[in-house]
mmCIF file of C-alpha atoms (C1' of nucleotides) in Angstrom:
data_model
loop_
_atom_site.group_PDB
_atom_site.id
_atom_site.type_symbol
_atom_site.label_atom_id
_atom_site.label_comp_id
_atom_site.label_asym_id
_atom_site.label_seq_id
_atom_site.Cartn_x
_atom_site.Cartn_y
_atom_site.Cartn_z
ATOM 1 C CA MET G 1 -22.557 26.475 8.762
ATOM 2 C CA ARG G 2 -19.810 28.675 9.946
ATOM 3 C CA LYS G 3 -19.697 32.233 9.026
ATOM 4 C CA PRO G 4 -16.460 33.589 7.718
ATOM 5 C CA GLU G 5 -14.139 34.432 10.520
ATOM 6 C CA HIS G 6 -12.779 37.716 9.446
ATOM 7 C CA ASN G 7 -10.622 38.204 12.454
ATOM 8 C CA VAL G 8 -8.931 34.896 12.531
ATOM 9 C CA VAL G 9 -5.392 35.125 11.414
ATOM 10 C CA MET G 10 -2.304 33.162 11.704
ATOM 11 C CA GLY G 11 1.238 34.317 11.566
ATOM 12 C CA LYS G 12 3.371 31.289 11.597
ATOM 13 C CA GLU G 13 3.753 30.922 7.884
ATOM 14 C CA LYS G 14 6.578 32.828 6.380
ATOM 15 C CA VAL G 15 5.603 34.518 3.207
ATOM 16 C CA SER G 16 8.004 36.291 0.981
ATOM 17 C CA ASN G 17 5.589 39.081 0.710
ATOM 18 C CA GLY G 18 7.524 42.224 0.121
ATOM 19 C CA GLY G 19 10.826 41.212 1.591
ATOM 20 C CA GLY G 20 10.312 38.354 3.927
ATOM 21 C CA VAL G 21 7.782 39.846 6.253
ATOM 22 C CA LYS G 22 5.548 37.487 8.054
ATOM 23 C CA ALA G 23 2.133 37.988 6.651
ATOM 24 C CA LYS G 24 -0.779 37.444 8.908
ATOM 25 C CA LEU G 25 -2.739 34.770 7.221
ATOM 26 C CA ARG G 26 -6.397 34.290 7.578
ATOM 27 C CA LYS G 27 -7.910 31.106 8.799
ATOM 28 C CA GLY G 28 -11.405 29.866 9.036
ATOM 29 C CA LEU G 29 -14.239 30.057 6.620
ATOM 30 C CA TRP G 30 -13.792 31.686 3.311
ATOM 31 C CA SER G 31 -15.701 34.807 2.509
ATOM 32 C CA PRO G 32 -17.422 35.221 -0.849
ATOM 33 C CA GLU G 33 -14.836 37.837 -1.725
ATOM 34 C CA GLU G 34 -12.011 35.427 -1.121
ATOM 35 C CA ASP G 35 -13.769 32.785 -3.131
ATOM 36 C CA GLU G 36 -14.153 35.183 -5.964
ATOM 37 C CA LYS G 37 -10.516 36.148 -5.877
ATOM 38 C CA LEU G 38 -9.367 32.597 -5.924
ATOM 39 C CA MET G 39 -11.846 31.586 -8.562
ATOM 40 C CA ASN G 40 -10.902 34.460 -10.811
ATOM 41 C CA TYR G 41 -7.256 33.744 -10.406
ATOM 42 C CA MET G 42 -7.647 30.075 -11.129
ATOM 43 C CA VAL G 43 -9.805 30.685 -14.155
ATOM 44 C CA THR G 44 -7.341 33.184 -15.510
ATOM 45 C CA ASN G 45 -4.054 31.560 -14.635
ATOM 46 C CA GLY G 46 -4.764 27.986 -13.970
ATOM 47 C CA GLN G 47 -3.232 25.846 -11.336
ATOM 48 C CA GLY G 48 0.318 26.353 -10.237
ATOM 49 C CA CYS G 49 2.265 26.637 -7.042
ATOM 50 C CA TRP G 50 -0.322 27.172 -4.367
ATOM 51 C CA SER G 51 1.821 29.537 -2.380
ATOM 52 C CA ASP G 52 2.159 31.700 -5.441
ATOM 53 C CA ILE G 53 -1.515 31.463 -6.127
ATOM 54 C CA ALA G 54 -2.352 32.597 -2.642
ATOM 55 C CA ARG G 55 -0.001 35.510 -2.960
ATOM 56 C CA ASN G 56 -0.789 36.529 -6.488
ATOM 57 C CA ALA G 57 -4.493 36.272 -6.041
ATOM 58 C CA GLY G 58 -4.269 38.752 -3.243
ATOM 59 C CA LEU G 59 -5.404 36.346 -0.610
ATOM 60 C CA GLN G 60 -4.231 36.441 2.946
ATOM 61 C CA ARG G 61 -4.293 32.693 2.997
ATOM 62 C CA CYS G 62 -1.688 30.034 2.970
ATOM 63 C CA GLY G 63 -1.355 28.008 -0.183
ATOM 64 C CA LYS G 64 -2.571 24.986 1.578
ATOM 65 C CA SER G 65 -5.807 26.674 2.459
ATOM 66 C CA CYS G 66 -6.253 27.870 -1.113
ATOM 67 C CA ARG G 67 -5.633 24.438 -2.461
ATOM 68 C CA LEU G 68 -8.192 22.940 -0.144
ATOM 69 C CA ARG G 69 -10.749 25.583 -0.946
ATOM 70 C CA TRP G 70 -10.321 25.051 -4.631
ATOM 71 C CA ILE G 71 -10.368 21.297 -4.504
ATOM 72 C CA ASN G 72 -13.228 20.959 -2.093
ATOM 73 C CA TYR G 73 -15.424 23.824 -3.038
ATOM 74 C CA LEU G 74 -14.572 26.041 -5.958
ATOM 75 C CA ARG G 75 -13.559 23.554 -8.575
ATOM 76 C CA PRO G 76 -16.052 23.891 -11.392
ATOM 77 C CA ASP G 77 -16.404 20.192 -11.992
ATOM 78 C CA LEU G 78 -17.671 19.470 -8.539
ATOM 79 C CA LYS G 79 -20.957 17.780 -8.179
ATOM 80 C CA ARG G 80 -23.240 19.310 -5.666
ATOM 81 C CA GLY G 81 -25.988 17.903 -3.592
ATOM 82 C CA ALA G 82 -26.708 14.707 -1.831
ATOM 83 C CA PHE G 83 -25.137 11.452 -2.760
ATOM 84 C CA SER G 84 -27.236 9.318 -5.000
ATOM 85 C CA PRO G 85 -28.016 5.772 -3.926
ATOM 86 C CA GLN G 86 -25.628 4.598 -6.606
ATOM 87 C CA GLU G 87 -22.892 6.732 -5.219
ATOM 88 C CA GLU G 88 -23.631 5.581 -1.708
ATOM 89 C CA HIS G 89 -23.376 2.008 -2.663
ATOM 90 C CA LEU G 90 -20.260 2.554 -4.657
ATOM 91 C CA ILE G 91 -18.637 4.299 -1.734
ATOM 92 C CA ILE G 92 -19.428 1.382 0.508
ATOM 93 C CA HIS G 93 -18.098 -1.021 -2.002
ATOM 94 C CA LEU G 94 -14.945 0.916 -2.648
ATOM 95 C CA HIS G 95 -14.391 1.440 1.025
ATOM 96 C CA SER G 96 -14.631 -2.252 1.591
ATOM 97 C CA ILE G 97 -11.776 -2.624 -0.822
ATOM 98 C CA LEU G 98 -9.734 0.469 -0.240
ATOM 99 C CA GLY G 99 -10.430 1.268 3.362
ATOM 100 C CA ASN G 100 -10.097 4.904 4.333
ATOM 101 C CA ARG G 101 -8.303 5.862 1.192
ATOM 102 C CA TRP G 102 -10.649 8.669 0.529
ATOM 103 C CA SER G 103 -8.730 10.199 -2.274
ATOM 104 C CA GLN G 104 -8.724 6.943 -4.157
ATOM 105 C CA ILE G 105 -12.390 6.464 -3.541
ATOM 106 C CA ALA G 106 -13.051 10.025 -4.622
ATOM 107 C CA ALA G 107 -11.067 9.448 -7.765
ATOM 108 C CA ARG G 108 -13.702 6.955 -8.763
ATOM 109 C CA LEU G 109 -16.627 9.201 -8.098
ATOM 110 C CA PRO G 110 -16.405 12.048 -10.540
ATOM 111 C CA GLY G 111 -17.319 15.363 -9.049
ATOM 112 C CA ARG G 112 -16.921 14.242 -5.484
ATOM 113 C CA THR G 113 -14.094 15.139 -3.187
ATOM 114 C CA ASP G 114 -12.286 13.006 -0.717
ATOM 115 C CA ASN G 115 -13.358 15.316 2.056
ATOM 116 C CA GLU G 116 -16.953 15.062 1.047
ATOM 117 C CA ILE G 117 -16.840 11.312 0.894
ATOM 118 C CA LYS G 118 -14.984 11.093 4.144
ATOM 119 C CA ASN G 119 -17.584 13.246 5.845
ATOM 120 C CA PHE G 120 -20.382 11.291 4.309
ATOM 121 C CA TRP G 121 -18.854 8.063 5.445
ATOM 122 C CA ASN G 122 -18.189 9.203 8.976
ATOM 123 C CA SER G 123 -21.473 10.913 9.482
ATOM 124 C CA THR G 124 -23.857 8.690 7.643
ATOM 125 C CA ILE G 125 -22.666 5.391 6.319
ATOM 126 C CA LYS G 126 -20.640 4.412 9.330
ATOM 127 C CA LYS G 127 -23.622 4.972 11.506
ATOM 128 C CA ARG G 128 -25.865 2.942 9.296
ATOM 129 C CA LEU G 129 -23.444 0.110 9.250
ATOM 130 C CA LYS G 130 -23.188 0.258 12.978
ATOM 131 C CA ASN G 131 -26.917 0.310 13.396
ATOM 132 C CA ALA G 132 -27.323 -2.525 10.992
ATOM 133 C CA GLY G 133 -24.872 -4.485 13.042
ATOM 134 C CA ASN G 134 -26.459 -3.580 16.327
ATOM 135 C CA THR G 135 -29.870 -4.638 15.264
ATOM 136 C CA THR G 136 -28.704 -8.064 14.351
ATOM 137 C CA THR G 137 -25.569 -8.984 16.167
ATOM 138 C CA THR G 138 -26.194 -11.090 19.108
ATOM 139 C CA THR G 139 -23.718 -13.514 17.800
ATOM 140 C CA THR G 140 -20.233 -14.128 18.814
ATOM 141 C CA THR G 141 -17.294 -15.482 17.033
ATOM 142 C CA SER G 142 -18.479 -18.884 17.929
ATOM 143 C CA SER G 143 -20.056 -18.880 14.551
ATOM 144 C CA SER G 144 -17.738 -20.651 12.318
ATOM 145 C CA PRO G 145 -15.655 -18.156 10.439
ATOM 146 C CA ASN G 146 -15.359 -20.500 7.584
ATOM 147 C CA ASN G 147 -18.981 -20.941 7.097
ATOM 148 C CA SER G 148 -19.205 -17.824 5.105
ATOM 149 C CA ASP G 149 -20.067 -19.883 2.109
ATOM 150 C CA SER G 150 -23.617 -19.874 3.187
ATOM 151 C CA SER G 151 -25.390 -16.695 3.962
ATOM 152 C CA ASP G 152 -27.924 -18.762 5.782
ATOM 153 C CA HIS G 153 -25.330 -19.298 8.387
ATOM 154 C CA HIS G 154 -24.430 -15.736 8.567
ATOM 155 C CA PRO G 155 -24.768 -14.403 12.036
ATOM 156 C CA LEU G 156 -25.571 -11.053 10.606
ATOM 157 C CA LYS G 157 -28.142 -12.192 8.218
ATOM 158 C CA ALA G 158 -31.084 -10.010 8.897
ATOM 159 C CA GLY G 159 -32.304 -7.104 6.933
ATOM 160 C CA GLY G 160 -29.700 -4.738 5.681
ATOM 161 C CA ALA G 161 -26.904 -6.293 7.603
ATOM 162 C CA THR G 162 -26.952 -9.281 5.364
ATOM 163 C CA VAL G 163 -26.214 -7.171 2.417
ATOM 164 C CA PHE G 164 -23.394 -5.423 4.116
ATOM 165 C CA MET G 165 -21.875 -8.651 5.199
ATOM 166 C CA GLN G 166 -22.046 -10.125 1.791
ATOM 167 C CA GLU G 167 -20.719 -7.046 0.276
ATOM 168 C CA TYR G 168 -17.750 -7.026 2.529
ATOM 169 C CA GLU G 169 -17.144 -10.632 1.871
ATOM 170 C CA VAL G 170 -16.941 -10.037 -1.774
ATOM 171 C CA ALA G 171 -14.721 -7.113 -1.293
ATOM 172 C CA GLY G 172 -12.577 -9.293 0.815
ATOM 173 C CA VAL G 173 -9.682 -7.054 1.383
ATOM 174 C CA CYS G 174 -9.997 -4.369 3.904
ATOM 175 C CA MET G 175 -7.152 -1.971 4.150
ATOM 176 C CA ASP G 176 -8.034 -0.276 7.319
ATOM 177 C CA SER G 177 -7.904 -2.331 10.407
ATOM 178 C CA SER G 178 -9.005 0.414 12.676
ATOM 179 C CA SER G 179 -12.056 2.078 11.380
ATOM 180 C CA SER G 180 -13.649 0.015 8.757
ATOM 181 C CA PRO G 181 -16.511 -2.125 9.819
ATOM 182 C CA CYS G 182 -15.450 -4.689 7.351
ATOM 183 C CA SER G 183 -12.269 -5.347 9.194
ATOM 184 C CA SER G 184 -13.959 -6.908 12.111
ATOM 185 C CA LEU G 185 -16.374 -8.680 9.871
ATOM 186 C CA ALA G 186 -13.644 -10.022 7.737
ATOM 187 C CA THR G 187 -11.711 -11.078 10.758
ATOM 188 C CA GLN G 188 -14.669 -12.812 12.175
ATOM 189 C CA PHE G 189 -15.871 -14.564 9.148
ATOM 190 C CA GLY G 190 -12.957 -14.854 6.922
ATOM 191 C CA ASN G 191 -12.172 -13.228 3.671
ATOM 192 C CA PRO G 192 -13.173 -15.475 0.892
ATOM 193 C CA PHE G 193 -11.584 -13.315 -1.694
ATOM 194 C CA ILE G 194 -8.333 -12.332 -0.212
ATOM 195 C CA PRO G 195 -5.674 -12.812 -2.792
ATOM 196 C CA LEU G 196 -2.632 -14.607 -1.725
ATOM 197 C CA MET G 197 0.381 -12.484 -2.248
ATOM 198 C CA ASP G 198 3.725 -14.051 -2.082
ATOM 199 C CA HIS G 199 5.386 -11.322 -0.194
ATOM 200 C CA HIS G 200 8.522 -13.316 0.203
ATOM 201 C CA GLN G 201 9.317 -12.752 -3.393
ATOM 202 C CA HIS G 202 9.630 -9.056 -3.390
ATOM 203 C CA ASN G 203 10.463 -7.536 -6.622
ATOM 204 C CA ASN G 204 10.334 -3.854 -7.060
ATOM 205 C CA ASN G 205 9.353 -4.316 -10.603
ATOM 206 C CA ASN G 206 6.256 -5.973 -9.468
ATOM 207 C CA ILE G 207 4.269 -3.432 -7.704
ATOM 208 C CA PHE G 208 0.608 -3.449 -8.278
ATOM 209 C CA ASP G 209 -1.060 -0.244 -7.444
ATOM 210 C CA ILE G 210 -4.398 -0.687 -5.881
ATOM 211 C CA ASN G 211 -5.367 2.021 -8.276
ATOM 212 C CA GLY G 212 -5.294 -0.607 -10.852
ATOM 213 C CA VAL G 213 -7.392 -2.991 -8.901
ATOM 214 C CA VAL G 214 -10.410 -0.993 -8.162
ATOM 215 C CA PRO G 215 -12.465 -0.079 -11.112
ATOM 216 C CA MET G 216 -13.930 3.290 -11.647
ATOM 217 C CA PHE G 217 -17.546 2.534 -12.055
ATOM 218 C CA ASN G 218 -19.673 4.172 -14.573
ATOM 219 C CA LEU G 219 -22.444 5.614 -12.519
ATOM 220 C CA GLY G 220 -24.614 5.645 -15.518
ATOM 221 C CA HIS G 221 -25.043 1.973 -14.951
ATOM 222 C CA GLU G 222 -26.337 -0.041 -12.144
ATOM 223 C CA VAL G 223 -23.578 -0.715 -9.778
ATOM 224 C CA GLY G 224 -23.451 -3.858 -7.834
ATOM 225 C CA VAL G 225 -27.103 -4.112 -7.138
ATOM 226 C CA GLU G 226 -30.131 -4.628 -9.156
ATOM 227 C CA THR G 227 -32.242 -2.042 -7.550
ATOM 228 C CA LEU G 228 -31.201 0.988 -5.755
ATOM 229 C CA GLY G 229 -34.370 2.562 -4.636
ATOM 230 C CA GLY G 230 -34.538 4.578 -1.495
ATOM 231 C CA ALA G 231 -32.095 5.256 1.196
ATOM 232 C CA LEU G 232 -29.119 3.227 2.022
ATOM 233 C CA GLY G 233 -30.756 1.831 5.060
ATOM 234 C CA ASP G 234 -33.356 0.243 2.945
ATOM 235 C CA TYR G 235 -31.558 -2.564 1.327
ATOM 236 C CA GLY G 236 -34.492 -4.806 1.154
ATOM 237 C CA ALA G 237 -34.890 -4.394 -2.539
ATOM 238 C CA MET G 238 -31.289 -4.762 -3.369
ATOM 239 C CA LYS G 239 -29.661 -7.748 -4.751
ATOM 240 C CA PRO G 240 -26.926 -8.840 -2.419
ATOM 241 C CA TYR G 241 -23.484 -8.105 -3.547
ATOM 242 C CA VAL G 242 -22.148 -11.561 -3.191
ATOM 243 C CA MET G 243 -24.499 -12.322 -5.930
ATOM 244 C CA GLY G 244 -24.240 -8.826 -7.152
ATOM 245 C CA LEU G 245 -20.968 -9.249 -8.873
ATOM 246 C CA GLU G 246 -22.866 -10.847 -11.577
ATOM 247 C CA ASN G 247 -24.468 -7.516 -12.084
ATOM 248 C CA ASP G 248 -23.434 -4.957 -14.529
ATOM 249 C CA LEU G 249 -20.214 -3.546 -13.295
ATOM 250 C CA SER G 250 -19.170 -1.185 -15.921
ATOM 251 C CA VAL G 251 -15.445 -1.185 -15.742
ATOM 252 C CA PRO G 252 -13.587 1.067 -18.036
ATOM 253 C CA GLY G 253 -9.925 0.512 -18.532
ATOM 254 C CA LEU G 254 -7.706 1.469 -15.724
ATOM 255 C CA GLU G 255 -4.273 2.745 -15.522
ATOM 256 C CA VAL G 256 -1.802 0.754 -13.592
ATOM 257 C CA ASN G 257 0.465 2.961 -11.689
ATOM 258 C CA ASN G 258 3.836 1.408 -11.448
ATOM 259 C CA ASN G 259 5.592 4.293 -9.954
ATOM 260 C CA THR G 260 3.764 5.922 -7.192
ATOM 261 C CA THR G 261 4.027 4.969 -3.643
ATOM 262 C CA SER G 262 2.626 6.638 -0.650
ATOM 263 C CA ASN G 263 3.105 6.457 3.003
ATOM 264 C CA TYR G 264 0.095 4.222 3.099
ATOM 265 C CA ASP G 265 1.356 1.761 0.654
ATOM 266 C CA LYS G 266 3.504 -1.175 1.069
ATOM 267 C CA ASN G 267 4.972 -2.886 -1.873
ATOM 268 C CA ILE G 268 4.067 -6.448 -2.186
ATOM 269 C CA SER G 269 5.111 -8.660 -4.934
ATOM 270 C CA VAL G 270 2.462 -10.677 -6.550
ATOM 271 C CA ASN G 271 4.490 -11.607 -9.504
ATOM 272 C CA ASP G 272 3.184 -15.023 -8.942
ATOM 273 C CA ALA G 273 0.003 -13.794 -7.442
ATOM 274 C CA HIS G 274 -2.596 -16.380 -7.143
ATOM 275 C CA TYR G 275 -5.543 -17.135 -5.085
ATOM 276 C CA LEU G 276 -5.737 -19.981 -2.744
ATOM 277 C CA SER G 277 -8.279 -22.449 -3.560
ATOM 278 C CA ASN G 278 -10.308 -23.979 -0.887
ATOM 279 C CA ASN G 279 -12.015 -26.018 -3.461
ATOM 280 C CA ASN G 280 -15.593 -26.329 -2.493
ATOM 281 C CA ASN G 281 -15.563 -23.830 0.214
ATOM 282 C CA ASN G 282 -16.156 -20.781 -1.796
ATOM 283 C CA ASN G 283 -18.883 -18.378 -2.560
ATOM 284 C CA ASN G 284 -18.333 -17.747 -6.127
ATOM 285 C CA ASP G 285 -20.565 -20.467 -7.277
ATOM 286 C CA HIS G 286 -23.066 -17.687 -7.392
ATOM 287 C CA GLY G 287 -21.282 -16.475 -10.392
ATOM 288 C CA SER G 288 -17.591 -16.611 -10.928
ATOM 289 C CA ILE G 289 -15.832 -13.473 -11.846
ATOM 290 C CA LYS G 290 -12.700 -13.118 -13.811
ATOM 291 C CA VAL G 291 -10.524 -10.847 -11.849
ATOM 292 C CA GLU G 292 -9.076 -9.270 -14.927
ATOM 293 C CA GLU G 293 -12.482 -8.085 -15.853
ATOM 294 C CA LEU G 294 -13.422 -7.106 -12.398
ATOM 295 C CA VAL G 295 -10.390 -5.045 -11.780
ATOM 296 C CA GLY G 296 -9.889 -3.906 -15.255
ATOM 297 C CA VAL G 297 -6.237 -4.631 -15.301
ATOM 298 C CA GLY G 298 -6.434 -7.004 -18.158
ATOM 299 C CA ASN G 299 -3.043 -8.060 -19.263
ATOM 300 C CA HIS G 300 -1.513 -6.272 -16.330
ATOM 301 C CA TRP G 301 -2.469 -9.075 -14.128
ATOM 302 C CA GLN G 302 0.430 -11.389 -14.516
ATOM 303 C CA GLY G 303 3.851 -10.012 -14.264
ATOM 304 C CA GLU G 304 2.568 -6.558 -13.748
ATOM 305 C CA THR G 305 3.601 -4.515 -10.890
ATOM 306 C CA PHE G 306 1.514 -4.645 -7.832
ATOM 307 C CA LYS G 307 1.270 -2.413 -4.895
ATOM 308 C CA MET G 308 -1.266 -3.228 -2.332
ATOM 309 C CA GLY G 309 -2.303 -1.149 0.583
ATOM 310 C CA GLU G 310 -1.061 -1.450 4.030
ATOM 311 C CA LEU G 311 -2.076 -4.943 4.600
ATOM 312 C CA ASP G 312 -0.907 -7.168 7.244
ATOM 313 C CA TRP G 313 -0.754 -10.039 4.872
ATOM 314 C CA GLU G 314 0.950 -12.318 7.252
ATOM 315 C CA GLY G 315 -1.614 -11.599 9.867
ATOM 316 C CA LEU G 316 -4.444 -11.915 7.465
ATOM 317 C CA LEU G 317 -3.252 -15.102 6.017
ATOM 318 C CA ALA G 318 -2.496 -16.487 9.401
ATOM 319 C CA ASN G 319 -6.080 -15.949 10.383
ATOM 320 C CA VAL G 320 -7.566 -17.328 7.276
ATOM 321 C CA THR G 321 -7.325 -21.002 7.063
ATOM 322 C CA SER G 322 -9.020 -21.427 3.791
ATOM 323 C CA LEU G 323 -9.550 -19.242 0.869
ATOM 324 C CA PRO G 324 -11.641 -19.769 -2.151
ATOM 325 C CA TYR G 325 -10.383 -19.941 -5.613
ATOM 326 C CA LEU G 326 -10.918 -16.606 -7.089
ATOM 327 C CA ASP G 327 -12.299 -16.959 -10.504
ATOM 328 C CA PHE G 328 -14.106 -13.784 -11.205
ATOM 329 C CA HIS G 329 -15.961 -13.106 -14.297
ATOM 330 C CA LEU G 330 -18.645 -10.692 -15.134
ATOM 331 C CA GLU G 331 -21.830 -11.712 -16.693
ATOM 332 C "C1'" DA F 1 -40.140 28.788 23.722
ATOM 333 C "C1'" DA F 2 -35.880 27.377 24.924
ATOM 334 C "C1'" DA F 3 -32.397 24.378 26.365
ATOM 335 C "C1'" DA F 4 -30.032 20.230 25.207
ATOM 336 C "C1'" DC F 5 -28.575 17.293 22.036
ATOM 337 C "C1'" DT F 6 -27.238 15.562 17.397
ATOM 338 C "C1'" DC F 7 -25.723 16.044 12.823
ATOM 339 C "C1'" DT F 8 -23.267 17.982 8.995
ATOM 340 C "C1'" DC F 9 -19.396 19.485 6.741
ATOM 341 C "C1'" DA F 10 -15.826 23.146 5.938
ATOM 342 C "C1'" DA F 11 -11.517 23.770 7.396
ATOM 343 C "C1'" DC F 12 -7.474 22.891 10.002
ATOM 344 C "C1'" DC F 13 -3.670 19.895 11.678
ATOM 345 C "C1'" DG F 14 0.067 16.937 11.345
ATOM 346 C "C1'" DC F 15 2.229 13.852 8.737
ATOM 347 C "C1'" DT F 16 4.814 11.732 4.612
ATOM 348 C "C1'" DA F 17 6.517 11.832 -0.047
ATOM 349 C "C1'" DA F 18 8.106 14.297 -3.814
ATOM 350 C "C1'" DT F 19 10.520 17.969 -5.618
ATOM 351 C "C1'" DA F 20 13.515 21.977 -5.660
ATOM 352 C "C1'" DT F 21 17.559 24.349 -4.109
ATOM 353 C "C1'" DT L 1 23.970 14.982 0.170
ATOM 354 C "C1'" DA L 2 21.362 17.862 3.078
ATOM 355 C "C1'" DT L 3 17.857 20.983 3.711
ATOM 356 C "C1'" DA L 4 13.748 23.520 2.477
ATOM 357 C "C1'" DT L 5 9.544 23.775 0.245
ATOM 358 C "C1'" DT L 6 5.408 22.040 -1.725
ATOM 359 C "C1'" DA L 7 1.688 18.752 -2.584
ATOM 360 C "C1'" DG L 8 -1.336 15.690 -0.966
ATOM 361 C "C1'" DC L 9 -3.372 12.710 2.315
ATOM 362 C "C1'" DG L 10 -6.295 11.096 6.377
ATOM 363 C "C1'" DG L 11 -7.731 12.379 11.000
ATOM 364 C "C1'" DT L 12 -9.881 15.655 13.729
ATOM 365 C "C1'" DT L 13 -12.252 19.768 15.217
ATOM 366 C "C1'" DG L 14 -15.886 22.846 15.982
ATOM 367 C "C1'" DA L 15 -19.498 26.222 14.273
ATOM 368 C "C1'" DG L 16 -23.919 26.344 12.867
ATOM 369 C "C1'" DA L 17 -28.211 24.092 11.571
ATOM 370 C "C1'" DG L 18 -31.559 20.913 12.683
ATOM 371 C "C1'" DT L 19 -34.045 18.004 15.905
ATOM 372 C "C1'" DT L 20 -35.661 16.443 20.218
ATOM 373 C "C1'" DT L 21 -37.078 17.041 24.846
#
DNA sequence: AAAACTCTCAACCGCTAATAT
DNA sequence: TATATTAGCGGTTGAGAGTTT
């Protein structure tokens, strides 16, 4: 990796460092000495204003850089080392639901940072997904999008790709239309589990944070698959996720955030949220799942506040002619 | 052995939202 | 209310390590 760049400085940040002088701030890799300073300061004083921390710790760094260094590297609760197969699978699953919301994904993998997960996704998982698709996709959209009820009809059914497809189907909602493989898959084959949100009935009291939808899995349990041996690319031994929701998803209680919004979020009322039923055309005959249990929102479900990610619901719903009745329950 | 290429990941950049003044 | 500052996020970059040719 990079060696610390001792000569790299920046001067654009104004620092009230002895009377408003512009301090030359270092950029680039952190030296062990800087790490030690920051670590010592944080251990002694705890977290505060990052600009103050940078200054008081005697670091020629901007607060932003200190914050990043602490969060991504120095924090004592960080987990080190390679991602476990469980973590890998959970990341894929969460990404299929949350899209590129790395911080939210990271929040559900204790000890992992958003940056770490983002890098892992971009460097490893994305590639695997792509390869899985390449090895199997000779199909076109001529395959009926609504035939997703049968994996036998899946154009991508072959090896690992089958699993990915099924997984994304279950996840249903993909937040990121640009970079997530599931977006194209979902577009092509339909999203059997897309909830219907009545966005015409906006009510600011009814904002459901996606935070409340996605469970934080207990990695001490099997997650979504029966067997997780070997690398991600080797999904042969894994139980497909479309079936897999009958597996042990350990879902501790979740907070429902009624207040926060972000630039990525769009408020959508689902006060009367429901799921379209397409009667027989659904997949959940493999094991229905009560959404309350899946998402861990319990009694937050009805009448709670919902905030979903940046979804083009109109577009999605326009493209989906039939949706299954969503009746989740965990075995 | 060395050049070319690929991969990994730490760190930066630019942006928005929240908060302080 | 307007402006400045801070926190936090996702996208991107690029150095260095590893691998292939």
